[in-house]
Amino acid sequence: MRVLVVGSGGVGDAVARIAARRGFFEHMVMADYDLGRAQRTVAAAGEHDVGSGRFVAAAVDASDARAVEALAREHAVTHVLNAVDPRFVMPVFTGALAAGADYLDMAMSLSHPHPEFPYELPGVKLGDEQFAQAAAWTDAGRLALVGMGVEPGLSDVFARYAADHLFERVDEVGVRDGANLVVHDEHGEPIFAPSFSIWTTIEECLNPPVIWSADRAEAGGGVDAGWYTVPPFHEPEVFDFPDPIGPVECVHVEHEEVLLVPRWVDARRVTFKYGLGEEFIGVLRTLHQLHLDSTTPVHVRGGDVSPRDVVAAVLPDPATLGPHMTGSTCAGVLVTGTGKDGAPREVYLHHVVDNAWSMAEYGAQCVVWQTAVNPVVALELLATGVWKGTGVLGPEAFDAVPFLDLLAGPYGSPWGLQERTPA
């Protein structure tokens, strides 16, 4: 296996650090628009490389499909892993197919809210542009494994595992994400600093959240009729996360699992709620009121700049926050329904990563490490032929057991299953 990783930011850097300890690939190109950043990642990964000089650095413009194709062909790559913001999904996706390579990403093509009924009907949904090209990938005999991060990604694997092994009937797959992370300044005082890309966070939190309902699908005559939208920050609930996190208020946000799970898992309802917290929601509301969430460039002092890019530029780079951050992050799926014994059942499948551990082991803060480990596990399953397929597929399309066994075993990051009392 020869891999091109597009993006050497926090997640891309963590991908290299994790992959360096595994022997399933022969060559990995770390590419970024900033060659120096890619070179720093290669140097860090090289310190733990179990192979011999498997990592190389390159410069690439992720917005240019032809540039991605040319770099992939230059290195004869078999797989392209997209580790950049979702606004670059389509050129990287297109470039990989043109190069004859398989493709993985951790976030899907962007949505566009319905122009007339944004809080009722979906417009262009997350991933629609990619699924529209599924036939081309199938015809080429190539695989695009989409949404293979942590959320989406591991959460989708959990949904598939629950449906196959724990439940006779699934009433709801409810993704619930929360953390107790705190970022401190040089004086030890807490500061506002998102632990993941603010560009992506704004996109998913301020767009109309999507919910899936099988009842709507059956009444409307198809899968597409089952998706509907609600206002941002809809239906707050306090969710009790596993130790050491505890209760966190969560709200609906737009996320890929709601668009992926119903395609492969028989569930009556699919939701995604994110533990943002009162302060973060207040910041997001303010950004929206001031139009600082906009991606449309505005003219400022002789130049054009996107307001959202300005917000991202003035906040700390999430990749640098690890030494200043304490706490843990949890990704998980609350599944309710009827168990294999015919009785009501409710379980929370989850994955908790402590920042102190990920920093000590990999030099990566916990949120980016938790995101990065999952595509590396998936690449290993593809390299060994345990997972295989063609077309545009989500994680739910594959057997969950080999993935979870590899994650908890050789990758040393166990997951948990918590039984809860059905409501």
Coordinates of C-alpha atoms in Angstrom, one line a residue:
M1 CA 0.0 0.0 0.0
R2 CA 1.2 3.5 -1.0
V3 CA -0.7 6.3 0.7
L4 CA -1.0 10.0 -0.1
V5 CA -2.2 12.0 2.9
V6 CA -3.5 15.4 1.8
G7 CA -3.1 17.8 4.8
S8 CA -0.4 17.9 7.5
G9 CA -2.4 19.9 10.1
G10 CA -3.4 18.5 13.4
V11 CA -5.2 15.4 12.1
G12 CA -2.8 14.7 9.2
D13 CA 0.2 15.0 11.6
A14 CA -1.4 12.6 14.0
V15 CA -2.1 10.1 11.1
A16 CA 1.6 10.0 10.4
R17 CA 2.6 9.6 14.0
I18 CA 0.1 6.7 14.4
A19 CA 0.8 5.0 11.1
A20 CA 4.6 5.1 11.7
R21 CA 4.3 2.3 14.3
R22 CA 2.4 0.0 11.9
G23 CA 3.9 -2.0 9.1
F24 CA 1.0 -2.4 6.6
F25 CA 2.2 0.2 4.1
E26 CA 5.4 0.8 2.2
H27 CA 5.2 4.5 1.4
M28 CA 3.4 7.5 2.8
V29 CA 3.5 11.0 1.2
M30 CA 2.6 13.8 3.6
A31 CA 1.4 16.7 1.5
D32 CA 0.4 20.2 2.5
Y33 CA 0.1 23.6 0.9
D34 CA 2.9 24.5 3.4
L35 CA 5.8 22.3 2.5
G36 CA 7.5 23.1 5.8
R37 CA 4.6 21.8 7.8
A38 CA 4.7 18.6 5.8
Q39 CA 8.4 18.3 6.4
R40 CA 7.9 18.7 10.2
T41 CA 5.4 15.9 10.2
V42 CA 7.7 13.6 8.3
A43 CA 10.5 14.3 10.7
A44 CA 8.2 13.6 13.7
A45 CA 6.9 10.4 12.2
G46 CA 10.3 9.2 11.1
E47 CA 11.5 9.1 14.7
H48 CA 9.1 6.1 15.3
D49 CA 9.0 4.6 11.8
V50 CA 9.1 0.8 12.0
G51 CA 10.0 0.8 8.3
S52 CA 12.9 2.5 6.6
G53 CA 12.4 6.0 5.2
R54 CA 8.7 5.3 4.4
F55 CA 7.7 9.0 4.8
V56 CA 8.2 11.8 2.3
A57 CA 7.0 15.4 2.3
A58 CA 5.4 17.2 -0.7
A59 CA 3.6 20.4 -1.5
V60 CA 0.1 20.3 -2.9
D61 CA -2.9 22.6 -3.5
A62 CA -5.8 20.7 -2.2
S63 CA -8.2 22.9 -4.1
D64 CA -6.8 21.7 -7.4
A65 CA -7.9 18.2 -8.4
R66 CA -5.2 18.0 -11.1
A67 CA -2.5 18.8 -8.6
V68 CA -3.8 16.0 -6.4
E69 CA -3.9 13.6 -9.3
A70 CA -0.4 14.5 -10.5
L71 CA 1.1 14.0 -7.0
A72 CA -0.7 10.7 -6.6
R73 CA 0.6 9.5 -10.0
E74 CA 4.1 10.7 -9.2
H75 CA 4.3 8.5 -6.2
A76 CA 2.2 5.6 -7.6
V77 CA -0.1 5.8 -4.6
T78 CA -2.8 3.3 -4.1
H79 CA -4.8 5.2 -1.5
V80 CA -5.5 8.9 -1.0
L81 CA -6.4 10.0 2.6
N82 CA -8.1 13.4 2.8
A83 CA -7.1 15.2 6.0
V84 CA -8.1 18.8 5.1
D85 CA -11.2 20.9 5.7
P86 CA -14.4 19.6 4.0
R87 CA -14.4 22.5 1.6
F88 CA -11.6 20.7 -0.2
V89 CA -13.4 17.3 -0.3
M90 CA -14.5 17.4 -3.9
P91 CA -11.1 18.3 -5.6
V92 CA -9.3 15.7 -3.5
F93 CA -12.0 13.1 -4.1
T94 CA -12.0 13.9 -7.9
G95 CA -8.2 13.9 -8.1
A96 CA -8.0 10.5 -6.4
L97 CA -10.4 8.9 -8.9
A98 CA -8.5 10.4 -11.8
A99 CA -5.3 9.0 -10.5
G100 CA -6.8 5.5 -10.2
A101 CA -6.4 5.4 -6.4
D102 CA -8.8 4.5 -3.7
Y103 CA -9.9 7.3 -1.4
L104 CA -10.8 7.9 2.3
D105 CA -11.9 11.0 4.1
M106 CA -13.1 12.0 7.6
A107 CA -15.7 14.6 6.6
M108 CA -17.9 14.6 3.5
S109 CA -18.8 17.1 0.8
L110 CA -20.5 20.3 2.1
S111 CA -24.2 20.8 2.4
H112 CA -26.3 23.8 1.2
P113 CA -29.4 24.6 3.2
H114 CA -32.8 24.6 1.4
P115 CA -33.3 28.1 0.1
E116 CA -36.9 28.4 1.1
F117 CA -37.4 25.9 4.0
P118 CA -34.0 25.6 5.8
Y119 CA -35.6 24.4 9.0
E120 CA -37.8 21.8 7.5
L121 CA -36.4 20.3 4.4
P122 CA -32.8 19.5 3.5
G123 CA -31.3 21.2 0.5
V124 CA -28.0 19.6 -0.8
K125 CA -27.1 17.2 2.0
L126 CA -23.7 16.3 3.3
G127 CA -22.1 13.9 0.9
D128 CA -24.6 14.3 -1.9
E129 CA -21.9 15.4 -4.3
Q130 CA -19.9 12.3 -3.5
F131 CA -22.8 9.8 -3.7
A132 CA -23.8 11.3 -7.0
Q133 CA -20.5 10.0 -8.4
A134 CA -20.8 6.5 -6.9
A135 CA -21.4 4.8 -10.3
A136 CA -18.1 6.3 -11.6
W137 CA -16.2 4.8 -8.7
T138 CA -17.9 1.4 -9.1
D139 CA -17.2 1.4 -12.9
A140 CA -13.6 2.2 -12.2
G141 CA -13.3 -0.6 -9.7
R142 CA -12.2 1.9 -7.0
L143 CA -13.4 2.5 -3.4
A144 CA -14.2 5.8 -1.8
L145 CA -14.6 5.1 1.9
V146 CA -16.3 8.3 3.2
G147 CA -16.7 9.6 6.7
M148 CA -14.0 7.4 8.2
G149 CA -12.8 9.6 11.1
V150 CA -14.2 9.4 14.6
E151 CA -17.5 11.2 14.1
P152 CA -18.3 10.2 11.4
G153 CA -16.3 7.0 11.4
L154 CA -16.0 5.1 14.6
S155 CA -19.5 6.2 15.5
D156 CA -20.8 4.5 12.3
V157 CA -18.8 1.4 13.1
F158 CA -20.5 1.3 16.5
A159 CA -23.9 1.6 14.9
R160 CA -23.1 -1.3 12.6
Y161 CA -21.8 -3.4 15.5
A162 CA -24.9 -2.7 17.6
A163 CA -27.3 -3.6 14.8
D164 CA -25.5 -6.8 14.0
H165 CA -24.7 -8.1 17.4
L166 CA -26.7 -6.4 20.1
F167 CA -30.2 -5.7 18.8
E168 CA -33.1 -7.4 17.0
R169 CA -34.7 -4.0 16.3
V170 CA -33.0 -0.6 16.5
D171 CA -35.3 2.2 17.4
E172 CA -32.7 5.0 17.5
V173 CA -29.1 5.5 16.8
G174 CA -28.2 8.6 18.7
V175 CA -24.6 9.8 18.3
R176 CA -23.6 11.7 21.4
D177 CA -20.2 13.6 21.6
G178 CA -18.9 15.3 24.7
A179 CA -15.8 16.3 26.6
N180 CA -14.5 18.0 29.7
L181 CA -11.5 19.6 28.0
V182 CA -10.1 22.9 29.3
V183 CA -7.5 25.0 27.5
H184 CA -5.2 27.2 29.6
D185 CA -3.1 30.2 28.8
E186 CA 0.5 30.6 29.9
H187 CA -0.7 31.7 33.4
G188 CA -2.9 28.7 33.8
E189 CA -6.2 30.6 33.2
P190 CA -8.9 29.0 31.1
I191 CA -9.3 30.5 27.6
F192 CA -11.6 30.0 24.7
A193 CA -9.8 27.8 22.1
P194 CA -11.7 25.2 20.1
S195 CA -10.0 21.8 20.1
F196 CA -10.9 21.1 16.5
S197 CA -11.0 23.2 13.3
I198 CA -13.2 26.2 14.0
W199 CA -14.0 26.4 10.2
T200 CA -15.5 22.9 10.4
T201 CA -17.2 23.5 13.8
I202 CA -18.9 26.6 12.5
E203 CA -20.1 24.7 9.4
E204 CA -21.7 21.8 11.3
C205 CA -23.1 23.8 14.2
L206 CA -24.7 26.7 12.4
N207 CA -26.2 24.8 9.4
P208 CA -29.6 23.3 10.0
P209 CA -29.2 20.0 11.8
V210 CA -30.5 16.9 10.0
I211 CA -32.6 14.1 11.6
W212 CA -33.5 10.8 10.0
S213 CA -37.0 9.2 10.6
A214 CA -38.0 5.9 9.1
D215 CA -41.7 6.9 9.6
R216 CA -41.2 9.9 7.3
A217 CA -39.4 7.7 4.8
E218 CA -42.2 5.2 4.7
A219 CA -44.9 7.9 4.5
G220 CA -42.9 9.8 1.8
G221 CA -42.0 6.8 -0.3
G222 CA -38.2 6.5 0.0
V223 CA -35.0 7.1 1.8
D224 CA -34.7 10.7 0.8
A225 CA -38.1 11.5 2.4
G226 CA -36.8 10.4 5.8
W227 CA -34.4 13.3 6.3
Y228 CA -35.6 16.6 7.7
T229 CA -34.1 19.6 9.3
V230 CA -34.5 21.6 12.6
P231 CA -33.1 24.9 13.8
P232 CA -29.5 25.0 15.2
F233 CA -29.0 24.1 18.8
H234 CA -32.4 22.3 18.8
E235 CA -33.7 20.1 21.6
P236 CA -31.0 20.5 24.3
E237 CA -30.5 17.5 26.6
V238 CA -28.1 16.7 29.4
F239 CA -26.3 13.5 28.6
D240 CA -24.3 11.6 31.2
F241 CA -20.9 10.7 29.6
P242 CA -18.7 8.0 31.1
D243 CA -16.1 8.9 33.6
P244 CA -14.2 11.2 33.9
I245 CA -16.5 13.5 31.9
G246 CA -20.0 13.2 33.4
P247 CA -23.1 15.3 32.5
V248 CA -22.8 17.6 29.5
E249 CA -25.6 19.5 27.7
C250 CA -25.9 18.4 24.1
V251 CA -27.8 19.9 21.1
H252 CA -28.6 18.8 17.6
V253 CA -25.9 19.7 15.0
E254 CA -25.5 18.8 11.4
H255 CA -23.4 15.7 11.0
E256 CA -22.6 13.0 8.5
E257 CA -23.7 10.0 10.6
V258 CA -27.4 11.0 10.1
L259 CA -26.8 10.9 6.3
L260 CA -24.8 7.7 6.4
V261 CA -26.3 5.3 9.0
P262 CA -29.7 4.9 7.3
R263 CA -28.1 3.8 4.1
W264 CA -26.8 0.6 5.6
V265 CA -28.3 0.2 9.1
D266 CA -32.0 -0.5 9.7
A267 CA -32.9 2.1 12.3
R268 CA -36.2 3.9 13.0
R269 CA -34.4 7.2 13.9
V270 CA -30.9 8.6 13.7
T271 CA -29.7 11.8 15.4
F272 CA -26.5 13.6 16.3
K273 CA -26.0 15.8 19.4
Y274 CA -22.8 17.5 20.4
G275 CA -21.8 18.7 23.8
L276 CA -21.0 22.4 23.0
G277 CA -21.6 24.1 26.4
E278 CA -23.2 27.4 27.0
E279 CA -20.0 29.5 26.3
F280 CA -19.4 27.9 22.9
I281 CA -23.0 28.2 21.8
G282 CA -22.9 31.9 22.8
V283 CA -19.8 32.4 20.7
L284 CA -21.3 30.7 17.7
R285 CA -24.5 32.7 18.0
T286 CA -22.4 35.9 18.1
L287 CA -20.4 34.9 15.1
H288 CA -23.6 34.3 13.2
Q289 CA -25.2 37.6 14.2
L290 CA -22.1 39.5 13.0
H291 CA -21.9 37.4 9.8
L292 CA -18.4 36.2 10.8
D293 CA -19.5 32.7 10.0
S294 CA -19.8 33.6 6.3
T295 CA -17.5 32.0 3.7
T296 CA -18.3 34.7 1.1
P297 CA -15.2 37.0 0.7
V298 CA -15.6 40.7 1.7
H299 CA -13.4 43.5 0.5
V300 CA -11.1 44.9 3.3
R301 CA -8.3 47.4 2.7
G302 CA -7.6 46.4 -0.8
G303 CA -8.0 42.7 -0.5
D304 CA -10.8 40.0 -0.4
V305 CA -11.0 37.8 2.7
S306 CA -13.6 35.3 4.0
P307 CA -14.9 36.3 7.5
R308 CA -14.7 32.6 8.6
D309 CA -11.1 32.4 7.5
V310 CA -10.3 35.5 9.6
V311 CA -11.9 33.8 12.7
A312 CA -9.9 30.7 12.1
A313 CA -6.7 32.7 11.7
V314 CA -7.0 34.6 15.0
L315 CA -7.8 31.5 17.1
P316 CA -5.0 29.2 18.2
D317 CA -4.2 26.3 15.9
P318 CA -5.9 23.2 17.5
A319 CA -2.8 21.2 16.7
T320 CA -0.8 23.3 19.1
L321 CA -3.2 23.1 22.1
G322 CA -2.1 19.7 23.5
P323 CA 0.4 21.0 26.1
H324 CA -2.1 23.6 27.3
M325 CA -5.1 21.3 27.5
T326 CA -6.5 19.0 30.2
G327 CA -9.3 16.5 30.3
S328 CA -10.8 13.8 28.1
T329 CA -13.0 13.6 25.0
C330 CA -15.7 11.0 24.3
A331 CA -17.2 9.8 21.1
G332 CA -20.1 7.4 21.3
V333 CA -23.5 6.1 20.1
L334 CA -26.5 5.6 22.3
V335 CA -28.6 2.8 20.7
T336 CA -32.1 1.9 21.9
G337 CA -34.4 -0.8 20.8
T338 CA -35.1 -4.5 21.3
G339 CA -32.3 -6.7 22.3
K340 CA -31.5 -10.2 21.0
D341 CA -33.6 -11.6 23.9
G342 CA -36.7 -9.7 22.9
A343 CA -36.5 -7.3 25.8
P344 CA -36.0 -3.5 25.6
R345 CA -32.4 -2.5 25.6
E346 CA -30.3 0.7 25.7
V347 CA -26.5 0.8 25.3
Y348 CA -23.9 3.4 24.9
L349 CA -20.9 2.3 22.9
H350 CA -18.1 4.8 23.4
H351 CA -14.4 5.6 23.0
V352 CA -12.7 7.9 25.6
V353 CA -9.3 9.4 25.0
D354 CA -7.4 11.3 27.7
N355 CA -5.3 14.2 26.5
A356 CA -2.4 13.5 28.9
W357 CA -2.2 10.0 27.4
S358 CA -2.3 11.0 23.7
M359 CA 0.3 13.7 24.3
A360 CA 2.6 11.4 26.2
E361 CA 2.3 8.6 23.7
Y362 CA 2.0 10.4 20.4
G363 CA 2.6 14.1 21.0
A364 CA -0.9 14.8 19.7
Q365 CA -3.8 16.3 21.5
C366 CA -6.7 14.0 22.2
V367 CA -9.3 15.3 19.8
V368 CA -7.1 15.2 16.7
W369 CA -5.6 11.8 17.8
Q370 CA -9.0 10.3 18.2
T371 CA -10.0 11.5 14.8
A372 CA -6.8 10.3 13.1
V373 CA -6.5 6.8 14.5
N374 CA -9.7 5.5 12.8
P375 CA -8.6 6.1 9.1
V376 CA -5.3 4.5 9.9
V377 CA -7.1 1.4 11.3
A378 CA -9.3 1.4 8.2
L379 CA -6.3 1.6 5.9
E380 CA -4.7 -1.4 7.6
L381 CA -7.9 -3.4 7.1
L382 CA -8.0 -2.4 3.4
A383 CA -4.3 -3.3 3.0
T384 CA -4.8 -6.8 4.5
G385 CA -8.0 -7.4 2.4
V386 CA -10.2 -7.7 5.5
W387 CA -12.3 -4.8 4.2
K388 CA -12.9 -4.5 0.5
G389 CA -15.4 -3.0 -1.8
T390 CA -16.0 -0.6 -4.7
G391 CA -18.1 2.5 -5.1
V392 CA -18.8 5.2 -2.5
L393 CA -19.3 3.5 0.8
G394 CA -19.6 4.5 4.4
P395 CA -18.1 2.7 7.4
E396 CA -21.4 0.9 8.0
A397 CA -20.9 -1.1 4.8
F398 CA -18.2 -3.2 6.5
D399 CA -17.9 -5.7 9.3
A400 CA -17.4 -3.8 12.5
V401 CA -15.7 -6.6 14.5
P402 CA -12.3 -6.6 12.8
F403 CA -12.1 -2.8 13.2
L404 CA -13.0 -2.7 16.9
D405 CA -10.6 -5.6 17.6
L406 CA -7.7 -3.9 15.8
L407 CA -8.4 -0.5 17.6
A408 CA -8.5 -2.1 21.0
G409 CA -5.7 -4.5 20.4
P410 CA -2.7 -3.5 18.4
Y411 CA -3.6 0.2 18.5
G412 CA -4.0 0.1 22.2
S413 CA -7.1 2.2 22.4
P414 CA -10.0 0.2 24.0
W415 CA -13.7 1.1 23.5
G416 CA -16.5 0.5 26.0
L417 CA -20.1 -0.6 26.1
Q418 CA -22.3 0.8 28.9
E419 CA -25.7 -0.8 29.5
R420 CA -28.3 1.8 30.4
T421 CA -31.9 1.5 31.7
P422 CA -34.3 1.9 28.9
A423 CA -36.6 4.9 29.3

